[in-house]
XYZ file of N, CA and C in Angstrom:
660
model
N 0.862 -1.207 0.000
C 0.000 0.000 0.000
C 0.886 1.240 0.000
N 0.746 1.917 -0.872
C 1.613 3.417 -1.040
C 1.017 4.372 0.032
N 1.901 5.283 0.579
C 1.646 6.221 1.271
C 0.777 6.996 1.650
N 0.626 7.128 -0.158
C -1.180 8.015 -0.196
C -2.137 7.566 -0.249
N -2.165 6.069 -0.219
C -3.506 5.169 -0.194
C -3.953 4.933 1.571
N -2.607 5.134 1.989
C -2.625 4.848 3.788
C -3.570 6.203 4.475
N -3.111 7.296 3.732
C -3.637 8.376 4.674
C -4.603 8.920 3.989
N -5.102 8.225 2.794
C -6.081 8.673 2.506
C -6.982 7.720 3.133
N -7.053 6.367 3.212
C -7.626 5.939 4.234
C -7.995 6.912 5.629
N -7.049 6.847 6.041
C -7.423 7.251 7.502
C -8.608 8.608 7.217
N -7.648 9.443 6.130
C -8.407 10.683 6.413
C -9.985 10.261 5.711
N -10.676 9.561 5.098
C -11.601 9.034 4.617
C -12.347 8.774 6.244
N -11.544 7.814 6.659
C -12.077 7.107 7.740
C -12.908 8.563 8.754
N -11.697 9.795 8.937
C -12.182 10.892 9.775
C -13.233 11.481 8.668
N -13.477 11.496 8.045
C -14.471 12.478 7.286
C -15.811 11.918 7.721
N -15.961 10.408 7.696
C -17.083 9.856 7.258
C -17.828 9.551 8.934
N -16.683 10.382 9.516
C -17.389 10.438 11.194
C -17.340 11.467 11.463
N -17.034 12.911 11.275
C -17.031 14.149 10.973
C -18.105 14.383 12.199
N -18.950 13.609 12.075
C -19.993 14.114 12.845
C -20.051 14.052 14.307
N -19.022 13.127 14.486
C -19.137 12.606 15.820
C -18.000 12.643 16.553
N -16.926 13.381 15.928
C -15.754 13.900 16.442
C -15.475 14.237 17.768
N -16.650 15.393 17.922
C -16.431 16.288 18.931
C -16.633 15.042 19.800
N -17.327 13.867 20.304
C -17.880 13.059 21.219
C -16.145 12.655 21.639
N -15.728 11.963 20.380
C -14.331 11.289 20.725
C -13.229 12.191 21.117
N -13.104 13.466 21.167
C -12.092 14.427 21.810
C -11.257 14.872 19.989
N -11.476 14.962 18.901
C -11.010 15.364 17.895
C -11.661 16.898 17.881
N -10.504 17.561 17.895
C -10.851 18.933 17.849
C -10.419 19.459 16.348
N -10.927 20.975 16.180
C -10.546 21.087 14.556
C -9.076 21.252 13.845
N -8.472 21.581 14.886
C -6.716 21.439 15.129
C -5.968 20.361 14.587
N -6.926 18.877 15.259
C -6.517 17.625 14.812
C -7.166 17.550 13.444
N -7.969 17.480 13.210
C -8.286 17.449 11.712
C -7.502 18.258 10.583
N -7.587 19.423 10.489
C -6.035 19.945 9.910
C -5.487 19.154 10.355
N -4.351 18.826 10.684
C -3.153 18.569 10.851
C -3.414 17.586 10.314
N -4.706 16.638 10.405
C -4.521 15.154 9.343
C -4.524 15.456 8.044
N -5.099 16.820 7.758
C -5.037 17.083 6.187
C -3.705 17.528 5.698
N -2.885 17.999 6.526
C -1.605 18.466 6.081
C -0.808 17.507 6.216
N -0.730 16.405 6.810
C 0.090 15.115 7.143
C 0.037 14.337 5.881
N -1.423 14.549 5.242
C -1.851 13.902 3.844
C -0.873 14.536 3.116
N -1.111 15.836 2.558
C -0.343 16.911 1.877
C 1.262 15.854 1.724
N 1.537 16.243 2.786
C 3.491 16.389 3.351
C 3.652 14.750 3.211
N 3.048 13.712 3.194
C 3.627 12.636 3.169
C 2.828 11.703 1.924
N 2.162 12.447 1.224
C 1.389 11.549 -0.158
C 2.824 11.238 -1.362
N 2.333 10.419 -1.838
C 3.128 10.188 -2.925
C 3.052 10.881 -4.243
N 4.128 11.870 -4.551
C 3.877 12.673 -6.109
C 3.532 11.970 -7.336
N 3.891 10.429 -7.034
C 3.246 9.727 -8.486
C 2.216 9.323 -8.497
N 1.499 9.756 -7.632
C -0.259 9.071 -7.416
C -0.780 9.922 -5.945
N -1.074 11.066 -6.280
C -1.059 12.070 -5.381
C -2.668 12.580 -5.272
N -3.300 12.551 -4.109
C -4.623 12.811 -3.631
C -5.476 13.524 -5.056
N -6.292 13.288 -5.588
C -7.381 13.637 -6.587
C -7.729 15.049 -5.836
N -8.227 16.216 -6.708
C -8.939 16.993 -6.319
C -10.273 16.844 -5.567
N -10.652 15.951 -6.350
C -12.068 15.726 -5.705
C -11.716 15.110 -4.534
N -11.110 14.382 -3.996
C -10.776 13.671 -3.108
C -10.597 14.796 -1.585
N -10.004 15.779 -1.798
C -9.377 16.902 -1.482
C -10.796 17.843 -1.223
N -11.125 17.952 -2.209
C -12.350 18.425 -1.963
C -13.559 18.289 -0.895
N -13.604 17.081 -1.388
C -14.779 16.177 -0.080
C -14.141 16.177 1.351
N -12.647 16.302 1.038
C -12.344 16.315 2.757
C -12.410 17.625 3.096
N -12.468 18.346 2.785
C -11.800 20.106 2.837
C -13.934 20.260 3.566
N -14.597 19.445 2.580
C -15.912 19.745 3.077
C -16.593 18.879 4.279
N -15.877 17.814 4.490
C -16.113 17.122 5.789
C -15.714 18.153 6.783
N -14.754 18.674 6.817
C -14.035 19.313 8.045
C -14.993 20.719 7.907
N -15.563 21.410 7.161
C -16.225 22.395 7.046
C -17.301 21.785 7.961
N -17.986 20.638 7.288
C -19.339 20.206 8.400
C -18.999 19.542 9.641
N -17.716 19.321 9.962
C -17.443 19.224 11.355
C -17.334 20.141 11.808
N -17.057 21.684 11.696
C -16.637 22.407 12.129
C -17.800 23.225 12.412
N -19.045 23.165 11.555
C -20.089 23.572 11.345
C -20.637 22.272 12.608
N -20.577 21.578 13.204
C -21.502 20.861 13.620
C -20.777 20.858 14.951
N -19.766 21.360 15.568
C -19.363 21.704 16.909
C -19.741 23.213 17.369
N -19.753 23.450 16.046
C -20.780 25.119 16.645
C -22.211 24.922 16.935
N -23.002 24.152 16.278
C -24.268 24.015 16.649
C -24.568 22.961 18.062
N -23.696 21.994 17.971
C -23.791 21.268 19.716
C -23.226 22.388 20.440
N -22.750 23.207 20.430
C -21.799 24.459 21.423
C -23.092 25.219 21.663
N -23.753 25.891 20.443
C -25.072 26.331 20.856
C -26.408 25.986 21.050
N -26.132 24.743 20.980
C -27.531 23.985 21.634
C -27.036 23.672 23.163
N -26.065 22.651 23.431
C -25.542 22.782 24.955
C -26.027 24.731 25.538
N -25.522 26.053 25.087
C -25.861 27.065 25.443
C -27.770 27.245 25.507
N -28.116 26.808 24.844
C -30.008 27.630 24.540
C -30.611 26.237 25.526
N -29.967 25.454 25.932
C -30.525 24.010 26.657
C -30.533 24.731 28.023
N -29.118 25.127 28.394
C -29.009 25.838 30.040
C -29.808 27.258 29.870
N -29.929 28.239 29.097
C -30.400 28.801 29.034
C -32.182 28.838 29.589
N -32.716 27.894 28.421
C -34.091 27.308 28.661
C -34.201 26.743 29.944
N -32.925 26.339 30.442
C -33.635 25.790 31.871
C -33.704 26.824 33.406
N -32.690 27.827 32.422
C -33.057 28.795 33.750
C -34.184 29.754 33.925
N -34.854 29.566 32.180
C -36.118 30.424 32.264
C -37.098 29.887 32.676
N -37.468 28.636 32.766
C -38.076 27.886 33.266
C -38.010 27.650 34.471
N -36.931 27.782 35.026
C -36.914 28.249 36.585
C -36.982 29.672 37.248
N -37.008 30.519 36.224
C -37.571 31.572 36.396
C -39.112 31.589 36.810
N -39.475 31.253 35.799
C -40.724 31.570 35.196
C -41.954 30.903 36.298
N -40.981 29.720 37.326
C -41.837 28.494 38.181
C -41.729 29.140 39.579
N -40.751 30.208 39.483
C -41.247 30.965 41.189
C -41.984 31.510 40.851
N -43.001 31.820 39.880
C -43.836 33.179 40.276
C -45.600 32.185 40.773
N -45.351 31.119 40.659
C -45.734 29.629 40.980
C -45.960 29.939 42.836
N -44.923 29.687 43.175
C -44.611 29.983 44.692
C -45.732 30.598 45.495
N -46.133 29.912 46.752
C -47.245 30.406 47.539
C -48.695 30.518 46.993
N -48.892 29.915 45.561
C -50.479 30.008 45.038
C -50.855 28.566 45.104
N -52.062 28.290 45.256
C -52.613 27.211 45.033
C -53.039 26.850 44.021
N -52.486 25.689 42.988
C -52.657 25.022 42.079
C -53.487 23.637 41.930
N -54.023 23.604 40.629
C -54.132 22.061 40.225
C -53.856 21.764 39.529
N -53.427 20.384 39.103
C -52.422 19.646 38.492
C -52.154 18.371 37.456
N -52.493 18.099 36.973
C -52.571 16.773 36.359
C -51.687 15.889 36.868
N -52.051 15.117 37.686
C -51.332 13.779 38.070
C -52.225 13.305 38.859
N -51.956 11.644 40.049
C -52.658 11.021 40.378
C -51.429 10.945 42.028
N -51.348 11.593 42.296
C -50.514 11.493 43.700
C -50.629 13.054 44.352
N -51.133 13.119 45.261
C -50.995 13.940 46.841
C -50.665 13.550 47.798
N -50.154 14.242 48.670
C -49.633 14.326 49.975
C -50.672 14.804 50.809
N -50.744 13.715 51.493
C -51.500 14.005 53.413
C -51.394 15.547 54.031
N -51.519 16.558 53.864
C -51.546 17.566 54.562
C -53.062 18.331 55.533
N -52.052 18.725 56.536
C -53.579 18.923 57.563
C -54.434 18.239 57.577
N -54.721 16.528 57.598
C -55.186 15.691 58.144
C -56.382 15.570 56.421
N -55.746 15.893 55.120
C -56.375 16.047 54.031
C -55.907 16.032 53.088
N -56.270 15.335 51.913
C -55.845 15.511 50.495
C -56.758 15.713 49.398
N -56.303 16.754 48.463
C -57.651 17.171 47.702
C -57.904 16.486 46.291
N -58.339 16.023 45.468
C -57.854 15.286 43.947
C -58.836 15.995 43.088
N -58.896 15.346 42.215
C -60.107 15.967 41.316
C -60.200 14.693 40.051
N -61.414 14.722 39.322
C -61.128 13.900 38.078
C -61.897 14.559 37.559
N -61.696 14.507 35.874
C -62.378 14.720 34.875
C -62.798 14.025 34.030
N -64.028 13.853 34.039
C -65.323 12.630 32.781
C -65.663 13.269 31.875
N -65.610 12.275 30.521
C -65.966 12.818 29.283
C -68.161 13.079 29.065
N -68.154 11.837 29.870
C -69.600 12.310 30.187
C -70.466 12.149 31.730
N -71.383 12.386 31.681
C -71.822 11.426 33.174
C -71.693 10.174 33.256
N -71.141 9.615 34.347
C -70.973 8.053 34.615
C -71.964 7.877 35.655
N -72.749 6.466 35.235
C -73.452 5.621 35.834
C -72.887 5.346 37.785
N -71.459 4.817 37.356
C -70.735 4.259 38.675
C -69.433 4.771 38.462
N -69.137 5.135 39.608
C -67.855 6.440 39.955
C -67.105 5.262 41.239
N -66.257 4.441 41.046
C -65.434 4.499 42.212
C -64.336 4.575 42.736
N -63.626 4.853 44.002
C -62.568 5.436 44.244
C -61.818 4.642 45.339
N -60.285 4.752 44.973
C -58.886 4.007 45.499
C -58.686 5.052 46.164
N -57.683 5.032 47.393
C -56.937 5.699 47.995
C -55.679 4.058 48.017
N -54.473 4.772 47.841
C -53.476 3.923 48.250
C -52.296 4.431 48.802
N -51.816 4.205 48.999
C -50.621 4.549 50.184
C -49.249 4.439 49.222
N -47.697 5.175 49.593
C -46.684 5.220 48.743
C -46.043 3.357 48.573
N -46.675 2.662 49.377
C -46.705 0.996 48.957
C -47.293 -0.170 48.066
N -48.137 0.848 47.883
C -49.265 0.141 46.655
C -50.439 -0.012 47.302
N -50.458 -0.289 48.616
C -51.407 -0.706 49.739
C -52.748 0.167 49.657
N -54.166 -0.136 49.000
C -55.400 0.222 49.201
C -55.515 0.481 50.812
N -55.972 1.988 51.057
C -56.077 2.082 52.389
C -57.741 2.918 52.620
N -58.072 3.404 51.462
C -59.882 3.628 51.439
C -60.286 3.360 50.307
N -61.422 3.218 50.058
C -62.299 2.696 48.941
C -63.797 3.295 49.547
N -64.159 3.875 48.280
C -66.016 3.824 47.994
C -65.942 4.562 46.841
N -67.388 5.311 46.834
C -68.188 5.393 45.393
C -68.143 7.307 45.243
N -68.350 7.512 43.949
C -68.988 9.137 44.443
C -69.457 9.720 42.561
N -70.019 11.119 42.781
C -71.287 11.232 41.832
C -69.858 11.067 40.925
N -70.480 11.165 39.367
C -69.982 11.165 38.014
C -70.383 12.207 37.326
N -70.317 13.402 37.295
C -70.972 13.912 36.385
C -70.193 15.028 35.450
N -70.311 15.318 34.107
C -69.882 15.629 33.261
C -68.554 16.395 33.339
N -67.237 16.540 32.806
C -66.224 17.495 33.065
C -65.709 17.120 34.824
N -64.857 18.690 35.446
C -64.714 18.355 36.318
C -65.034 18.021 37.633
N -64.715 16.936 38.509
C -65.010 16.487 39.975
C -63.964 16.628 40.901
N -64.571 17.176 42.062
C -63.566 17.283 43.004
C -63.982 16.430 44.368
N -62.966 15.344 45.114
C -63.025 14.462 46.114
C -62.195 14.794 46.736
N -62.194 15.358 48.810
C -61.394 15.483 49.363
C -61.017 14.528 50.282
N -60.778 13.458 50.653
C -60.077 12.974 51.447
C -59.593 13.192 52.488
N -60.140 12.729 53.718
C -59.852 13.290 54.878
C -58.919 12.752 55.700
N -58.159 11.911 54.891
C -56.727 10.828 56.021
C -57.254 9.843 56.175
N -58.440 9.160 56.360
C -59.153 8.296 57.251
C -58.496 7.034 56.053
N -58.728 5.959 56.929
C -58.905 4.608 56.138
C -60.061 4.351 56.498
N -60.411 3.510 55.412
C -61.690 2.605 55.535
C -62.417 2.619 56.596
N -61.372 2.129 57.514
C -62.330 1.877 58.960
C -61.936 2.658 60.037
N -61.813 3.913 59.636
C -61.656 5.558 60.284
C -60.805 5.340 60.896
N -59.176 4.813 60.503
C -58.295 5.158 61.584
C -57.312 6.349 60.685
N -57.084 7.628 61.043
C -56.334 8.727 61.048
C -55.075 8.304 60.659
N -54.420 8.683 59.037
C -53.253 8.595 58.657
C -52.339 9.573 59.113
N -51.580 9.372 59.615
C -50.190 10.767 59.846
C -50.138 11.445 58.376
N -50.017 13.284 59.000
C -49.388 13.844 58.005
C -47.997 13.374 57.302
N -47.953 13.867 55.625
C -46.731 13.654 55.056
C -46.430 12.692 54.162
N -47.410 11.586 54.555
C -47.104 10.671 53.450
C -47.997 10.742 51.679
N -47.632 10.367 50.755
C -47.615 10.463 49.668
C -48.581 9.258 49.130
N -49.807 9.614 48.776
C -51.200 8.656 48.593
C -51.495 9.086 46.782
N -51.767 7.958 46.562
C -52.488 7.889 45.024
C -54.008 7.234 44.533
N -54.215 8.252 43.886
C -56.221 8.198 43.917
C -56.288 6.825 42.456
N -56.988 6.365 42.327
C -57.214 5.172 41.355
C -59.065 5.228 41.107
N -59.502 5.546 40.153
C -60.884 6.319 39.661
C -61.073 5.902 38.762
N -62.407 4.539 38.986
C -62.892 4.129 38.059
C -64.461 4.481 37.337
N -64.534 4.826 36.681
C -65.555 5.934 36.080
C -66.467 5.223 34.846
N -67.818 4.529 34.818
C -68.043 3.757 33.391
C -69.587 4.759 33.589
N -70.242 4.110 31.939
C -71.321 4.388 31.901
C -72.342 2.973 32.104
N -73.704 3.525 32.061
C -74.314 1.752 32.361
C -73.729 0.789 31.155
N -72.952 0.968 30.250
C -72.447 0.027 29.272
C -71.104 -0.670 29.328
N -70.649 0.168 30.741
C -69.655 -0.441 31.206
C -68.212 0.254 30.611
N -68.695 1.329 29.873
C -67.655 2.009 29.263
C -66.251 2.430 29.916
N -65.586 2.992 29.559
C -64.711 3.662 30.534
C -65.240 5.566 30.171
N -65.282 6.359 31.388
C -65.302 7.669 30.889
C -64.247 8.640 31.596
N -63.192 8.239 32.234
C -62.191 9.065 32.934
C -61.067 9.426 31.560
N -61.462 10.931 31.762
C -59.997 11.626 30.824
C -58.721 11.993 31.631
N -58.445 12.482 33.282
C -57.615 12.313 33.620
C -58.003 12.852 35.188
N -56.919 12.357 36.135
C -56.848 12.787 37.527
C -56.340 13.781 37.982
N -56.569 14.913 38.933
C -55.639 16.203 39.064
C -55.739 15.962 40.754
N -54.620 16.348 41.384
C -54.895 17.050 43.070
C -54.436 18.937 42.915
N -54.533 18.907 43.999
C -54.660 20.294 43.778
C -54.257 20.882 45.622
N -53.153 21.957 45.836
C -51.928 22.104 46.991
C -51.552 23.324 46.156
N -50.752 23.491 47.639
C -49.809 25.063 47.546
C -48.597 24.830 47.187
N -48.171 25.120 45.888
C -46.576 25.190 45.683
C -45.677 26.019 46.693
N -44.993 25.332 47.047
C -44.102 25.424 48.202
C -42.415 25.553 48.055
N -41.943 25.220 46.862
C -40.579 25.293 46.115
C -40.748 24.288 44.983
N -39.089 24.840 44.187
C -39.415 24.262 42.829
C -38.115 23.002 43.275
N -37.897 22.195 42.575
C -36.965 21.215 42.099
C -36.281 21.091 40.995
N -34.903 21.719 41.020
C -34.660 21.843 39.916
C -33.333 20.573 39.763
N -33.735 19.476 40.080
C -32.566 18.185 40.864
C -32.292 18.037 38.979
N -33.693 17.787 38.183
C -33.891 16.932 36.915
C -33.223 18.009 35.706
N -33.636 17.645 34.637
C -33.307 18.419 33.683
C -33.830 19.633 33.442
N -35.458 19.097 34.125
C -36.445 20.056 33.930
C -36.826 20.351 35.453
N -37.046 21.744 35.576
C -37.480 22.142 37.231
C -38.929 21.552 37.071
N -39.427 21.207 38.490
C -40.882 20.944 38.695
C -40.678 21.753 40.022
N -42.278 21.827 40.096
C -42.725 22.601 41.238
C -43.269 21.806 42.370
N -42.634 22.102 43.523
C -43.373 21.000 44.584
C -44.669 21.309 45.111
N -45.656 20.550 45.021
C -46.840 21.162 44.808
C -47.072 20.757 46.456
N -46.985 20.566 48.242
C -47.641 20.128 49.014
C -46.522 19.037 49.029
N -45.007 18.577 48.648
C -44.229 17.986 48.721
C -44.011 17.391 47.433
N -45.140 17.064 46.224
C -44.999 16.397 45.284
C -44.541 16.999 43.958
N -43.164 16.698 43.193
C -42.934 17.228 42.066
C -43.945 17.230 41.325
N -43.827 18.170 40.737
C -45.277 17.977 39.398
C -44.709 19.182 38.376
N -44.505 18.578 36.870
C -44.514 19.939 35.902
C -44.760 20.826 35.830
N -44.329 22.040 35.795
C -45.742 22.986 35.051
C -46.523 22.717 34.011
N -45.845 22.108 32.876
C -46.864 21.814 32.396
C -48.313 21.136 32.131
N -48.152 20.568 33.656
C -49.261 20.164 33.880
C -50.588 20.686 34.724
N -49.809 22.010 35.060
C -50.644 22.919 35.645
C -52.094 23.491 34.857
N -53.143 22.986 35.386
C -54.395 23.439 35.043
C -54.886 24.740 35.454
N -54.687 24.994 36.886
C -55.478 26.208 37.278
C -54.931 26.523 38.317
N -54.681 28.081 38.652
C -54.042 28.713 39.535
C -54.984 29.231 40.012
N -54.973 29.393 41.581
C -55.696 30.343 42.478
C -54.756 30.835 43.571
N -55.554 32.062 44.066
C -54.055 33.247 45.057
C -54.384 32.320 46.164
């Protein structure tokens, strides 16, 4: 294998990963220098094609072009996340509701809500504990759009849960055909601080992360 078949290899080999450089620690420094190594050590009797030359000259253009755009996406990513943590204190001290299916025990109460696509026949309702553990059960009305069920700590057979722990509502909702009619579960608490542990801040709604974007309705 002649000289210039060797490093045109290689430099082939870097072009056709161009893209993924920056991951492996190839900076644009190293790339030149593989193109000039080509240059300085090819063979004059069978010496790199223009076109050949070409296509690499334009790999390294779209590598070079494609460490600026991960440079400014890494930048508009942190960016976005601090506006978003901006934007989730003004959240702070109002009472919200929420789309999800988990509240926290506070003041001897937890508030939920569901929403039906129409009136349901039979409405009934889970309380479970952060174990999986059913700790109340019964029935309640169905009727069109939203419902709100508060929960008073109690189990089943009225013994008083301690504040703090973290309970999930389970709402089964049909018509007399046995349909299903639940579109989704909300509780509803005072945001109290945000969490910004994840990629994305959530707001602790009463202890429980929850999106904003899942925020339905704010009240002072």
């Amino acid at each position: 294998m002649t000289v210039s078949s060797a490093t045109s290899a290689a430099t082939s080999s870097a072009a056709s990963t161009s893209a993924s450089s920056a991951s492996m620690g190839m900076s644009s420094t190293d790339f030149l220098n593989l193109l000039v190594s080509e240059l300085q050590n090819q063979d004059p009797l069978n010496a790199t094609s223009t076109t050949d030359f070409i296509n690499q000259l334009t790999s390294y253009a779209n590598f070079t072009e494609q460490q600026s755009i991960n440079s400014s996406m890494t930048s508009l990513a942190s960016s976005f996340s601090s506006l978003v943590t901006l934007n989730s204190v003004n959240y702070i001290g109002h009472t919200v509701e929420a789309k999800t299916n988990t509240a926290e025990l506070t003041n001897g109460s937890a508030t939920f809500g569901y929403s039906l696509s129409s009136a349901a026949s039979n409405v009934s309702i889970a309380i479970q504990d952060s174990s999986g553990n059913t700790v109340w059960t019964g029935s309640r009305t169905g009727n069109a759009g939203s419902n709100t069920f508060t929960w008073n700590g109690q189990t089943t057979n009225g013994t008083q849960l301690s504040n703090g722990g973290q309970y999930t509502i389970q709402v089964t909702a049909t018509d007399s055909a046995g349909n299903s009619l639940l579109n989704y579960t909300t509780m509803t608490g005072t945001v109290t601080g945000i969490d910004a542990s994840g990629s994305t801040p959530s707001l602790l709604v009463n202890g429980v992360p929850v999106s904003a974007a899942n925020i339905i309705g704010v009240s002072s």
